[in-house]
Short mmCIF file of C-alpha atoms in Angstrom, two decimals:
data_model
loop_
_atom_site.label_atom_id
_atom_site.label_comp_id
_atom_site.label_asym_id
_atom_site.label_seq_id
_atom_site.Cartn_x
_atom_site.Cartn_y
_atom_site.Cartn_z
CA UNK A 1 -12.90 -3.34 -14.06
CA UNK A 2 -9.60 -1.47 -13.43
CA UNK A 3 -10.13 2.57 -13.48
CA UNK A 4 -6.29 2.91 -13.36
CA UNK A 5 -3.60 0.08 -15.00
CA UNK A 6 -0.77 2.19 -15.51
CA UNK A 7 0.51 4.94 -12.92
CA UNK A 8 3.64 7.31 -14.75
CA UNK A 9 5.98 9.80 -13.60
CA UNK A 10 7.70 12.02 -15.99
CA UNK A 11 10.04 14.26 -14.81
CA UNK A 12 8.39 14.82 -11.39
CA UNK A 13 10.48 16.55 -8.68
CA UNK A 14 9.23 18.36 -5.64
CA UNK A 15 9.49 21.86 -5.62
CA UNK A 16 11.20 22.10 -2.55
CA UNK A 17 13.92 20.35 -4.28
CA UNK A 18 14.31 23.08 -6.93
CA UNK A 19 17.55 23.80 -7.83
CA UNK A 20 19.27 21.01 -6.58
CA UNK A 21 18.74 18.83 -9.51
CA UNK A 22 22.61 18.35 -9.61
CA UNK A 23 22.87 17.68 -5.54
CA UNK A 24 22.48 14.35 -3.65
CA UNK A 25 20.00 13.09 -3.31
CA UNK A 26 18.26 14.09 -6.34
CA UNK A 27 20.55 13.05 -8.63
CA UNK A 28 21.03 9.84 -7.41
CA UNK A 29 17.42 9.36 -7.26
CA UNK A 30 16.03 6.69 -9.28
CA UNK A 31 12.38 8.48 -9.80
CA UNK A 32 12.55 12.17 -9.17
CA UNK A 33 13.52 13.72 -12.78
CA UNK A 34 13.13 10.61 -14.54
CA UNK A 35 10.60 8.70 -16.38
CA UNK A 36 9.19 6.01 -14.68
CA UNK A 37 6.36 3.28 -14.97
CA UNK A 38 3.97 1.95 -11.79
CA UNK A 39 1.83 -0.97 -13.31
CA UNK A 40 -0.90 -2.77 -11.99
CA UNK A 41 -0.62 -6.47 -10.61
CA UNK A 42 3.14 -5.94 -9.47
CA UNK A 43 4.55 -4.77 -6.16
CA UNK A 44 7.37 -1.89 -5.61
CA UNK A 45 9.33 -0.78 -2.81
CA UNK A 46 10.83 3.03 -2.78
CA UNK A 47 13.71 3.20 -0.41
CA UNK A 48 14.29 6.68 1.13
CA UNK A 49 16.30 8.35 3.64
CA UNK A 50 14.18 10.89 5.89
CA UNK A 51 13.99 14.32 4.03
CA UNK A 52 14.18 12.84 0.16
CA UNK A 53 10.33 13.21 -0.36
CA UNK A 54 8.74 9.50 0.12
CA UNK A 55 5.60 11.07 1.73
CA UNK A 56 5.72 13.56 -0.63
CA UNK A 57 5.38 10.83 -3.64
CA UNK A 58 2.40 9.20 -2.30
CA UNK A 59 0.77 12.52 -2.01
CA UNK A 60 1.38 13.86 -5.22
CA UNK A 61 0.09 10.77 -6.88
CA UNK A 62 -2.97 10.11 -4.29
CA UNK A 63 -3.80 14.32 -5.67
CA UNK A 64 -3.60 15.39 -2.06
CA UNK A 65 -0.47 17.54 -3.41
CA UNK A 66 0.32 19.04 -6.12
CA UNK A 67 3.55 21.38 -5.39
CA UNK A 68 5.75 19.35 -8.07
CA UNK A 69 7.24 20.08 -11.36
CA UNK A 70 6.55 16.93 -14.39
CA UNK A 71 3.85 15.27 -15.01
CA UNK A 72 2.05 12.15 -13.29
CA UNK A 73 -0.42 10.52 -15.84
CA UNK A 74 -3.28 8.03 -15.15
CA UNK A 75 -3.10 5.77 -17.96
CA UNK A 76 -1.88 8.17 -20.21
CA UNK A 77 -3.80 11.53 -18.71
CA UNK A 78 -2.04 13.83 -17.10
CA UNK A 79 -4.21 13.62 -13.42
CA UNK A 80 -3.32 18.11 -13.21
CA UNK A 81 -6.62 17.63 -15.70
CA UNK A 82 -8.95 15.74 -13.27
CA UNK A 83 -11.80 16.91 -11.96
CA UNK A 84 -12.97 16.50 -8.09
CA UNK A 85 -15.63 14.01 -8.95
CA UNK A 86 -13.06 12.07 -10.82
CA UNK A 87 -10.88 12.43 -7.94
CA UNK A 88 -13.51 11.01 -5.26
CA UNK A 89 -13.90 8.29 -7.68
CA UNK A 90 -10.69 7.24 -8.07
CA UNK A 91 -9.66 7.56 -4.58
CA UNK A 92 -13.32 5.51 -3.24
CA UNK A 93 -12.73 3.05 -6.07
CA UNK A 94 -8.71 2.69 -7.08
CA UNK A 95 -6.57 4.46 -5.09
CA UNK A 96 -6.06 3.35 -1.48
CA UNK A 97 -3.60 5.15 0.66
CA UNK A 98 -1.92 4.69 4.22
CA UNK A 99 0.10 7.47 5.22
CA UNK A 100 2.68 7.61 7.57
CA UNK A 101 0.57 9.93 9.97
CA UNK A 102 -2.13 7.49 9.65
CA UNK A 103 -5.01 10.17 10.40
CA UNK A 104 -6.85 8.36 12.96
CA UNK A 105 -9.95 9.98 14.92
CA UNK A 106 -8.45 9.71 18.56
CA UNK A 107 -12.17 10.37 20.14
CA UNK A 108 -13.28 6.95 17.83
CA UNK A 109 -12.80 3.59 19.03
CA UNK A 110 -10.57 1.07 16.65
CA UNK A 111 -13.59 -0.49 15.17
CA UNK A 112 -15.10 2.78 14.19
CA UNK A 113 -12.53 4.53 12.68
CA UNK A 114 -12.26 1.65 10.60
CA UNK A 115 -16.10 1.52 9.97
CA UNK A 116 -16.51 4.82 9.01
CA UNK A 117 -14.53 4.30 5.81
CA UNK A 118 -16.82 1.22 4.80
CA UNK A 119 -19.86 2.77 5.19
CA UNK A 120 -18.88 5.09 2.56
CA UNK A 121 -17.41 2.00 0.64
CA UNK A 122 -19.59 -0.86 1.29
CA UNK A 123 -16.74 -2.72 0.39
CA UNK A 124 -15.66 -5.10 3.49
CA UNK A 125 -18.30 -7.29 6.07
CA UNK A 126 -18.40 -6.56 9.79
CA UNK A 127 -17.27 -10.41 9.68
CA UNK A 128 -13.93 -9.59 7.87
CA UNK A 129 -13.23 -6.19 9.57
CA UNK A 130 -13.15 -8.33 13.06
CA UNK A 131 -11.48 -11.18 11.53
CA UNK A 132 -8.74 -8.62 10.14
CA UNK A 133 -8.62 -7.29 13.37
CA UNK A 134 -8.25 -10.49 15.22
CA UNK A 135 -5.53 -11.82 12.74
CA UNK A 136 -3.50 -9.19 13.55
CA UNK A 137 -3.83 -9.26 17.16
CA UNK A 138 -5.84 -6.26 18.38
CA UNK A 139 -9.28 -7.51 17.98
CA UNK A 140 -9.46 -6.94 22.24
CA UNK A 141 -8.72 -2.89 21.34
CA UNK A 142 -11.60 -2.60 18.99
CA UNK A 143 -13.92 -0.77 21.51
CA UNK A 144 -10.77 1.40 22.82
CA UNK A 145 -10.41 4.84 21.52
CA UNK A 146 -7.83 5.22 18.77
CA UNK A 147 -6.14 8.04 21.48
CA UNK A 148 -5.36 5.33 24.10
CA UNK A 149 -3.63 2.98 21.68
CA UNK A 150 -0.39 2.58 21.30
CA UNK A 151 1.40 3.60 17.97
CA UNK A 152 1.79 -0.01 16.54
CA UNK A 153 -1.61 -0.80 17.47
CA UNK A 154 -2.73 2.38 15.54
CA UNK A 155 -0.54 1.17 12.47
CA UNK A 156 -2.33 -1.98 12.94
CA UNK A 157 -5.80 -0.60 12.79
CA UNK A 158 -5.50 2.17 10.02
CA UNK A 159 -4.04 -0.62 7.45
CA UNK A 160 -7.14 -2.69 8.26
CA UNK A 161 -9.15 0.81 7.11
CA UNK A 162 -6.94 1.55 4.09
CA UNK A 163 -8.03 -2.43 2.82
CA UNK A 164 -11.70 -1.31 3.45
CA UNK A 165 -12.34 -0.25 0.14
CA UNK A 166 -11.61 -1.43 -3.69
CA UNK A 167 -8.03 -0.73 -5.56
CA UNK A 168 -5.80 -0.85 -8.09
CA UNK A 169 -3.15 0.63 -6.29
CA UNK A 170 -2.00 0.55 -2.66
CA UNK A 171 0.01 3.66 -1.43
CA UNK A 172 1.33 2.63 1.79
CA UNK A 173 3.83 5.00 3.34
CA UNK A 174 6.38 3.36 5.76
CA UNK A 175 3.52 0.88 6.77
CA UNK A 176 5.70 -1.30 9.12
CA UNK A 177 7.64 1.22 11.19
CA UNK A 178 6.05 0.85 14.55
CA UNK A 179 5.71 -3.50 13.72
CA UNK A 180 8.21 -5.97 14.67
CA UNK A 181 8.91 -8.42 12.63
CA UNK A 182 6.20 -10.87 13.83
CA UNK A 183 3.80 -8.51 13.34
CA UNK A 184 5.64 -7.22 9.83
CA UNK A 185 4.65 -10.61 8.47
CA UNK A 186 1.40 -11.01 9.73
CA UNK A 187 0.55 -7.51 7.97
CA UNK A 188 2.24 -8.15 4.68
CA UNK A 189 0.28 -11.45 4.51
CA UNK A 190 -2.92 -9.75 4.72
CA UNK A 191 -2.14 -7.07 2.21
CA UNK A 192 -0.30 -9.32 -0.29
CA UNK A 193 -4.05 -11.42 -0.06
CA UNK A 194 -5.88 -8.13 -0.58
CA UNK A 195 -3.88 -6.98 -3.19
CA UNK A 196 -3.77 -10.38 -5.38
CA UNK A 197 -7.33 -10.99 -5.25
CA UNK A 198 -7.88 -7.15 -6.65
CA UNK A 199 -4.94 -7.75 -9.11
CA UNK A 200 -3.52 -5.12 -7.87
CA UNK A 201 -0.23 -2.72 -7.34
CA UNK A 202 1.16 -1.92 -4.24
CA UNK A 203 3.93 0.95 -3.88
CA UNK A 204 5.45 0.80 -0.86
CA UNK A 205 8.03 3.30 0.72
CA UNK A 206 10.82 2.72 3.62
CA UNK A 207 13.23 4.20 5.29
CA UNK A 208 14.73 0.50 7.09
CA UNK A 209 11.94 -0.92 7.91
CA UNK A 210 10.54 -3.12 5.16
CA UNK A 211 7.38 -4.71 4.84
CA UNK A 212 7.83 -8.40 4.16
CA UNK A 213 6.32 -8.54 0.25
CA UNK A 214 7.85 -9.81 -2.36
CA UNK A 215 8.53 -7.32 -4.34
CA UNK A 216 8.96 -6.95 -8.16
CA UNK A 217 11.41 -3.72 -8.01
CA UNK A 218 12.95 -1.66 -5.80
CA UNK A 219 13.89 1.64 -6.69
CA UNK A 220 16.01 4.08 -4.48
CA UNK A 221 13.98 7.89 -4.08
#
């Protein structure tokens, strides 16, 4: 059962960007000060130049931020009202989030920074976590410390952790900008299979780079 259909922005601007509501590129901006809908079961891609807050969107609605004016809402409630608990919950259970940085434990090996999320999720078998990791290509780096791979081959392993758990909504933050485009499709095949089996949402951002879904609207940040 869903614990989040309907993800809306009303009026949400960073508050870095205070005071330049009338400048580019807010007011070009097709979500910052304006009202807009994320709904489950469709796919949207956020197109942003560096420095017009696409990181700072996926934080604000993953809760990791909150230094915005507006509201977001969670099927109607404002999430400034939710508690921790209902945090962990939604973030274990609906929420799944790749950020740019992609937070990987150097000291870990591939296959156990991506195990350490599904132990707390139970969500994936060791037979699909290597079968993910073959499919796209690094299943001989899965005993090699996250430190000593290469920055595509880290992309490659912390979108394989992000799937590791249920959703409703992806956040995936420039997912593909270390990926040709080989290895672009191979990656947006595995999450567009993740995501339609969950009936889920996926909101991508990109700078150039885009990952290869097909998606149901674009909007410009």
């Amino acid at each position: 059962m869903a614990l989040i259909s309907e993800i809306t922005l009303e009026h949400t601007l960073p508050r870095v960007f205070a005071g330049m509501e009338q400048d580019l590129p807010v007011s070009a901006s097709e979500v910052w000060l304006r009202d807009v809908s994320f709904r489950r079961g469709l796919n949207y891609m956020v197109e942003a130049e560096s420095g017009t807050g696409k990181s700072s969107l996926c934080s604000f609605i993953y809760g990791s931020r909150g230094d915005y004016s507006g509201r977001i809402l969670f099927d109607g409630t404002d999430v400034s009202s939710l508690s921790v608990a209902r945090w962990c919950e939604l973030r274990s259970r609906s929420l799944a989030y790749l950020p740019q940085e992609m937070q990987l434990f150097g000291e870990l090996t591939a296959l156990e920074n991506i195990e350490i999320k599904n132990r707390l999720t139970a969500h994936k078998s060791t037979d699909w976590i290597l079968s993910a990791l073959r499919r796209l290509e690094i299943e001989a780096k899965a005993d090699v410390p996250a430190c000593r791979l290469s920055v595509g081959q880290q992309q490659r392993v912390a979108i394989i952790r992000a799937l590791c758990q249920p959703f409703d909504f992806l956040l995936i933050d420039e997912p593909v900008s270390h990926l040709d485009a080989r290895n672009n499709g191979i990656v947006a095949s595995l999450i567009a299979e993740e995501a339609d089996a969950q009936g889920a949402a996926v909101i991508a951002t990109s700078v150039g780079n885009k990952i290869l879904l097909p998606f149901t609207q674009t909007l410009k940040l």
